Every structure is written in structure tokens, then in C-alpha cells.
Amino acid sequence: ERTPVEGYGNDPVAWRVSPLNGTPGTPRPNRPPLVQFSGGTNLTELTPTTLNVAAVDLDFPWQSASLAPVQLPPGASFNSGTDEWQWTPTEAQGPGLFTAAFAAQDNAVCEAMRVTNSVSILVQEANQPPMWPLLPEVRVPANAAHSCPVAASDPDLPTQTLRYVAFNLPAGFSINP
């Protein structure tokens, strides 16, 4: 059977074995392009991630396909020069389920086709260590009572309850949780 109309009929590459008992001289219809993804789709918040996306035209070499993002999670970007989708999910985005969608458009002379494909991306929670405020240096005279309020905060969203424990305190020191 004849491959795309754009191919030369006198070139052997323009012909292939037909599944329908041969169709000499009958052009076959344009086949839709494909959108292919490669890379992980289970992410951890605050971790930079790259997903490779490709537009493939089954009618190559007579046609090619271009790729464009249709839907990206907030904060994600797409580099059309390298076909790389990059994203670092924020603390507020995990845990969550997001969608990235891309469209492939072929450059057929007639009956050009556009296909959209999407991928689901799962963002998992990453437990962050508590944050301690920077305390100024304090000097206390010998045998003088002194108290110092110390409070940590949890940067995770939603915040988690913190528990305070003290180890190896010098003699005379105590902690009041």
C-alpha cells in the first residue's frame, strides 16, 4: 500500500505491506500523532522533577508533529526546545493529585490532526523538620534565676503537633513543656 500522499511513488520507502490485500494508488488517511510521557509521576513535595514529553507522528518522515502544553499544575513549566516539563511541587501542593495535558499537532497538508493526552501526577507529603527561631546569646550571672521561652514551629501543611523533649541538660536546668 502507498504510504502518505506526500511520499514519492517511485521511492521504495513510500510503500509497505498492506493488511488489506494491497491498495496500489489509493492513499491511506492521515494517522493521528501521539503524545508520549517518560519519567516518574509519583512526586514528593519540594523535590524538583523533570518529565520528558514527546510528540510522535506515525507518518514520519513526510510529516512531523509539534507539541504544546494544554494544562499544567500551578508552578510547572514546559521548555519547548527540550520537550521537558519541570515542576517543584510546593509544601501546599502535597499531598495532592494533579493533571498535566499536552497536545500534538501534525503538519499534514490536508486533514491535519491534533491529539491531546494527559497524565495524572501524585504529589506525596514530605515531613519537614521543626524550625527553631534563632535566639540571641544570653549571659546570666551565677546563681541568678533565668527563664527563656523557646518555641519551634512546624513548616508542614497542615501543621503537625510538636512535642518537646530535652536531653543532657546541665545540673539545675529544667524544661517546662
PDB file of C-alpha atoms in Angstrom:
ATOM      1  CA  GLU A   1       0.000   0.000   0.000  1.00  0.00           C
ATOM      2  CA  ARG A   2       1.093   3.562  -0.581  1.00  0.00           C
ATOM      3  CA  THR A   3       2.313   5.497   2.438  1.00  0.00           C
ATOM      4  CA  PRO A   4       1.345   9.207   2.750  1.00  0.00           C
ATOM      5  CA  VAL A   5       0.433  11.105  -0.398  1.00  0.00           C
ATOM      6  CA  GLU A   6       3.400  13.391   0.260  1.00  0.00           C
ATOM      7  CA  GLY A   7       5.803  10.453  -0.351  1.00  0.00           C
ATOM      8  CA  TYR A   8       7.273   9.817  -3.793  1.00  0.00           C
ATOM      9  CA  GLY A   9       5.635   6.872  -5.585  1.00  0.00           C
ATOM     10  CA  ASN A  10       8.911   5.895  -7.217  1.00  0.00           C
ATOM     11  CA  ASP A  11      10.687   5.590  -3.844  1.00  0.00           C
ATOM     12  CA  PRO A  12      10.515   2.089  -2.266  1.00  0.00           C
ATOM     13  CA  VAL A  13      10.239   3.727   1.185  1.00  0.00           C
ATOM     14  CA  ALA A  14       6.831   5.092   0.101  1.00  0.00           C
ATOM     15  CA  TRP A  15       5.354   1.570   0.013  1.00  0.00           C
ATOM     16  CA  ARG A  16       4.701  -1.073   2.656  1.00  0.00           C
ATOM     17  CA  VAL A  17       2.906  -4.404   3.038  1.00  0.00           C
ATOM     18  CA  SER A  18      -0.829  -3.857   3.330  1.00  0.00           C
ATOM     19  CA  PRO A  19      -3.025  -5.641   5.857  1.00  0.00           C
ATOM     20  CA  LEU A  20      -5.938  -5.327   3.340  1.00  0.00           C
ATOM     21  CA  ASN A  21      -4.633  -7.315   0.320  1.00  0.00           C
ATOM     22  CA  GLY A  22      -2.971  -4.285  -1.249  1.00  0.00           C
ATOM     23  CA  THR A  23      -4.258  -0.847  -2.203  1.00  0.00           C
ATOM     24  CA  PRO A  24      -1.956   0.368  -5.008  1.00  0.00           C
ATOM     25  CA  GLY A  25      -2.546   4.009  -5.850  1.00  0.00           C
ATOM     26  CA  THR A  26      -5.021   4.539  -3.009  1.00  0.00           C
ATOM     27  CA  PRO A  27      -3.676   6.983  -0.443  1.00  0.00           C
ATOM     28  CA  ARG A  28      -4.293   5.986   3.128  1.00  0.00           C
ATOM     29  CA  PRO A  29      -5.687   8.529   5.590  1.00  0.00           C
ATOM     30  CA  ASN A  30      -3.551  10.646   7.851  1.00  0.00           C
ATOM     31  CA  ARG A  31      -2.771   8.900  11.139  1.00  0.00           C
ATOM     32  CA  PRO A  32      -3.065  10.955  14.329  1.00  0.00           C
ATOM     33  CA  PRO A  33       0.119  11.950  16.154  1.00  0.00           C
ATOM     34  CA  LEU A  34       0.929  10.552  19.599  1.00  0.00           C
ATOM     35  CA  VAL A  35       1.896  12.241  22.880  1.00  0.00           C
ATOM     36  CA  GLN A  36       4.325  10.145  24.905  1.00  0.00           C
ATOM     37  CA  PHE A  37       5.461  10.688  28.511  1.00  0.00           C
ATOM     38  CA  SER A  38       8.581   9.352  30.194  1.00  0.00           C
ATOM     39  CA  GLY A  39       9.580   9.931  33.783  1.00  0.00           C
ATOM     40  CA  GLY A  40       8.091   9.471  37.217  1.00  0.00           C
ATOM     41  CA  THR A  41       4.554  10.567  38.004  1.00  0.00           C
ATOM     42  CA  ASN A  42       4.728   9.917  41.769  1.00  0.00           C
ATOM     43  CA  LEU A  43       6.435  13.004  43.183  1.00  0.00           C
ATOM     44  CA  THR A  44       7.373  14.292  46.601  1.00  0.00           C
ATOM     45  CA  GLU A  45       6.647  17.892  47.511  1.00  0.00           C
ATOM     46  CA  LEU A  46       9.638  20.274  47.463  1.00  0.00           C
ATOM     47  CA  THR A  47      11.545  17.888  45.133  1.00  0.00           C
ATOM     48  CA  PRO A  48      12.449  19.172  41.635  1.00  0.00           C
ATOM     49  CA  THR A  49      11.148  16.837  38.917  1.00  0.00           C
ATOM     50  CA  THR A  50      11.530  16.569  35.147  1.00  0.00           C
ATOM     51  CA  LEU A  51       9.138  14.703  32.873  1.00  0.00           C
ATOM     52  CA  ASN A  52      10.046  14.223  29.194  1.00  0.00           C
ATOM     53  CA  VAL A  53       7.184  14.683  26.753  1.00  0.00           C
ATOM     54  CA  ALA A  54       7.369  13.852  23.050  1.00  0.00           C
ATOM     55  CA  ALA A  55       5.115  14.325  20.035  1.00  0.00           C
ATOM     56  CA  VAL A  56       5.464  11.460  17.548  1.00  0.00           C
ATOM     57  CA  ASP A  57       3.947  11.388  14.070  1.00  0.00           C
ATOM     58  CA  LEU A  58       3.421   7.881  12.699  1.00  0.00           C
ATOM     59  CA  ASP A  59       3.568   9.350   9.176  1.00  0.00           C
ATOM     60  CA  PHE A  60       7.215  10.371   9.614  1.00  0.00           C
ATOM     61  CA  PRO A  61       9.321  11.312   7.590  1.00  0.00           C
ATOM     62  CA  TRP A  62       6.680  13.074   5.478  1.00  0.00           C
ATOM     63  CA  GLN A  63       5.109  14.715   8.472  1.00  0.00           C
ATOM     64  CA  SER A  64       6.216  15.932  11.849  1.00  0.00           C
ATOM     65  CA  ALA A  65       4.318  16.899  14.973  1.00  0.00           C
ATOM     66  CA  SER A  66       4.598  19.896  17.260  1.00  0.00           C
ATOM     67  CA  LEU A  67       3.929  19.769  20.987  1.00  0.00           C
ATOM     68  CA  ALA A  68       2.243  22.316  23.258  1.00  0.00           C
ATOM     69  CA  PRO A  69       1.081  22.230  26.891  1.00  0.00           C
ATOM     70  CA  VAL A  70      -2.682  22.397  27.404  1.00  0.00           C
ATOM     71  CA  GLN A  71      -2.821  22.142  31.206  1.00  0.00           C
ATOM     72  CA  LEU A  72      -0.009  22.303  33.763  1.00  0.00           C
ATOM     73  CA  PRO A  73      -0.104  22.252  37.572  1.00  0.00           C
ATOM     74  CA  PRO A  74       0.471  25.661  39.210  1.00  0.00           C
ATOM     75  CA  GLY A  75       4.189  26.454  39.192  1.00  0.00           C
ATOM     76  CA  ALA A  76       5.092  23.931  36.459  1.00  0.00           C
ATOM     77  CA  SER A  77       6.845  24.975  33.236  1.00  0.00           C
ATOM     78  CA  PHE A  78       7.420  23.461  29.813  1.00  0.00           C
ATOM     79  CA  ASN A  79      10.535  24.004  27.696  1.00  0.00           C
ATOM     80  CA  SER A  80       9.504  23.523  24.062  1.00  0.00           C
ATOM     81  CA  GLY A  81      13.159  23.435  22.979  1.00  0.00           C
ATOM     82  CA  THR A  82      13.938  20.326  25.035  1.00  0.00           C
ATOM     83  CA  ASP A  83      10.370  18.962  25.422  1.00  0.00           C
ATOM     84  CA  GLU A  84      10.900  18.873  29.183  1.00  0.00           C
ATOM     85  CA  TRP A  85       8.211  19.583  31.745  1.00  0.00           C
ATOM     86  CA  GLN A  86       9.656  20.771  35.045  1.00  0.00           C
ATOM     87  CA  TRP A  87       7.981  21.231  38.399  1.00  0.00           C
ATOM     88  CA  THR A  88       8.854  21.515  42.056  1.00  0.00           C
ATOM     89  CA  PRO A  89       5.606  20.959  43.990  1.00  0.00           C
ATOM     90  CA  THR A  90       5.264  23.349  46.921  1.00  0.00           C
ATOM     91  CA  GLU A  91       4.532  22.382  50.511  1.00  0.00           C
ATOM     92  CA  ALA A  92       0.911  23.466  49.998  1.00  0.00           C
ATOM     93  CA  GLN A  93       0.525  21.191  46.926  1.00  0.00           C
ATOM     94  CA  GLY A  94       1.227  17.973  48.795  1.00  0.00           C
ATOM     95  CA  PRO A  95      -0.427  15.656  49.259  1.00  0.00           C
ATOM     96  CA  GLY A  96      -2.490  16.063  46.093  1.00  0.00           C
ATOM     97  CA  LEU A  97      -3.381  14.791  42.633  1.00  0.00           C
ATOM     98  CA  PHE A  98      -2.650  16.975  39.592  1.00  0.00           C
ATOM     99  CA  THR A  99      -3.017  16.708  35.814  1.00  0.00           C
ATOM    100  CA  ALA A 100      -0.638  17.694  33.042  1.00  0.00           C
ATOM    101  CA  ALA A 101      -2.025  17.667  29.487  1.00  0.00           C
ATOM    102  CA  PHE A 102      -0.237  18.190  26.167  1.00  0.00           C
ATOM    103  CA  ALA A 103      -1.417  18.463  22.562  1.00  0.00           C
ATOM    104  CA  ALA A 104       0.398  17.136  19.488  1.00  0.00           C
ATOM    105  CA  GLN A 105      -0.431  18.723  16.103  1.00  0.00           C
ATOM    106  CA  ASP A 106       0.810  17.172  12.862  1.00  0.00           C
ATOM    107  CA  ASN A 107       1.701  19.249   9.805  1.00  0.00           C
ATOM    108  CA  ALA A 108      -0.274  17.286   7.192  1.00  0.00           C
ATOM    109  CA  VAL A 109      -1.115  19.261   4.058  1.00  0.00           C
ATOM    110  CA  CYS A 110      -4.716  18.125   4.257  1.00  0.00           C
ATOM    111  CA  GLU A 111      -6.682  16.776   7.187  1.00  0.00           C
ATOM    112  CA  ALA A 112      -4.138  17.842   9.833  1.00  0.00           C
ATOM    113  CA  MET A 113      -4.796  16.174  13.162  1.00  0.00           C
ATOM    114  CA  ARG A 114      -4.470  17.296  16.769  1.00  0.00           C
ATOM    115  CA  VAL A 115      -4.438  14.896  19.721  1.00  0.00           C
ATOM    116  CA  THR A 116      -4.419  15.711  23.445  1.00  0.00           C
ATOM    117  CA  ASN A 117      -3.108  13.341  26.091  1.00  0.00           C
ATOM    118  CA  SER A 118      -2.910  13.827  29.851  1.00  0.00           C
ATOM    119  CA  VAL A 119      -1.085  12.228  32.742  1.00  0.00           C
ATOM    120  CA  SER A 120      -2.057  12.157  36.433  1.00  0.00           C
ATOM    121  CA  ILE A 121       0.628  13.215  38.892  1.00  0.00           C
ATOM    122  CA  LEU A 122       0.514  12.215  42.548  1.00  0.00           C
ATOM    123  CA  VAL A 123       2.323  14.551  44.961  1.00  0.00           C
ATOM    124  CA  GLN A 124       3.184  12.960  48.285  1.00  0.00           C
ATOM    125  CA  GLU A 125       3.811  14.679  51.621  1.00  0.00           C
ATOM    126  CA  ALA A 126       7.391  15.218  52.748  1.00  0.00           C
ATOM    127  CA  ASN A 127       7.693  15.619  56.506  1.00  0.00           C
ATOM    128  CA  GLN A 128       9.885  18.668  57.232  1.00  0.00           C
ATOM    129  CA  PRO A 129      11.841  19.076  60.474  1.00  0.00           C
ATOM    130  CA  PRO A 130      10.602  21.657  63.002  1.00  0.00           C
ATOM    131  CA  MET A 131      12.032  25.163  62.726  1.00  0.00           C
ATOM    132  CA  TRP A 132      13.715  26.809  65.713  1.00  0.00           C
ATOM    133  CA  PRO A 133      13.996  30.578  65.889  1.00  0.00           C
ATOM    134  CA  LEU A 134      17.496  31.961  66.178  1.00  0.00           C
ATOM    135  CA  LEU A 135      17.934  33.013  69.816  1.00  0.00           C
ATOM    136  CA  PRO A 136      20.336  35.737  70.878  1.00  0.00           C
ATOM    137  CA  GLU A 137      23.252  34.865  73.108  1.00  0.00           C
ATOM    138  CA  VAL A 138      22.267  35.296  76.744  1.00  0.00           C
ATOM    139  CA  ARG A 139      24.648  35.759  79.674  1.00  0.00           C
ATOM    140  CA  VAL A 140      23.259  35.179  83.157  1.00  0.00           C
ATOM    141  CA  PRO A 141      25.124  35.927  86.390  1.00  0.00           C
ATOM    142  CA  ALA A 142      25.943  32.947  88.585  1.00  0.00           C
ATOM    143  CA  ASN A 143      23.142  31.850  90.943  1.00  0.00           C
ATOM    144  CA  ALA A 144      20.575  34.085  89.167  1.00  0.00           C
ATOM    145  CA  ALA A 145      17.257  32.629  88.063  1.00  0.00           C
ATOM    146  CA  HIS A 146      16.533  32.915  84.349  1.00  0.00           C
ATOM    147  CA  SER A 147      13.834  31.649  82.045  1.00  0.00           C
ATOM    148  CA  CYS A 148      13.891  31.639  78.281  1.00  0.00           C
ATOM    149  CA  PRO A 149      10.760  30.925  76.228  1.00  0.00           C
ATOM    150  CA  VAL A 150      11.626  28.659  73.296  1.00  0.00           C
ATOM    151  CA  ALA A 151       9.087  27.722  70.652  1.00  0.00           C
ATOM    152  CA  ALA A 152       9.548  25.732  67.483  1.00  0.00           C
ATOM    153  CA  SER A 153       7.139  25.731  64.552  1.00  0.00           C
ATOM    154  CA  ASP A 154       6.181  23.076  62.048  1.00  0.00           C
ATOM    155  CA  PRO A 155       6.565  24.155  58.380  1.00  0.00           C
ATOM    156  CA  ASP A 156       4.357  21.287  57.120  1.00  0.00           C
ATOM    157  CA  LEU A 157       0.884  21.966  55.769  1.00  0.00           C
ATOM    158  CA  PRO A 158      -1.232  21.020  57.585  1.00  0.00           C
ATOM    159  CA  THR A 159       0.918  21.706  60.620  1.00  0.00           C
ATOM    160  CA  GLN A 160       1.646  18.837  62.958  1.00  0.00           C
ATOM    161  CA  THR A 161       1.685  18.872  66.745  1.00  0.00           C
ATOM    162  CA  LEU A 162       5.193  19.208  68.160  1.00  0.00           C
ATOM    163  CA  ARG A 163       6.427  17.512  71.318  1.00  0.00           C
ATOM    164  CA  TYR A 164       9.371  18.948  73.267  1.00  0.00           C
ATOM    165  CA  VAL A 165      11.940  16.684  74.889  1.00  0.00           C
ATOM    166  CA  ALA A 166      15.246  17.744  76.486  1.00  0.00           C
ATOM    167  CA  PHE A 167      18.326  15.555  76.750  1.00  0.00           C
ATOM    168  CA  ASN A 168      21.564  16.043  78.699  1.00  0.00           C
ATOM    169  CA  LEU A 169      20.562  19.279  80.441  1.00  0.00           C
ATOM    170  CA  PRO A 170      23.237  20.712  82.774  1.00  0.00           C
ATOM    171  CA  ALA A 171      22.588  20.438  86.533  1.00  0.00           C
ATOM    172  CA  GLY A 172      19.972  22.952  87.642  1.00  0.00           C
ATOM    173  CA  PHE A 173      18.310  23.285  84.196  1.00  0.00           C
ATOM    174  CA  SER A 174      14.760  22.143  83.584  1.00  0.00           C
ATOM    175  CA  ILE A 175      12.201  22.328  80.817  1.00  0.00           C
ATOM    176  CA  ASN A 176       8.555  23.191  81.234  1.00  0.00           C
ATOM    177  CA  PRO A 177       6.684  21.955  78.151  1.00  0.00           C
TER     178      PRO A 177
END
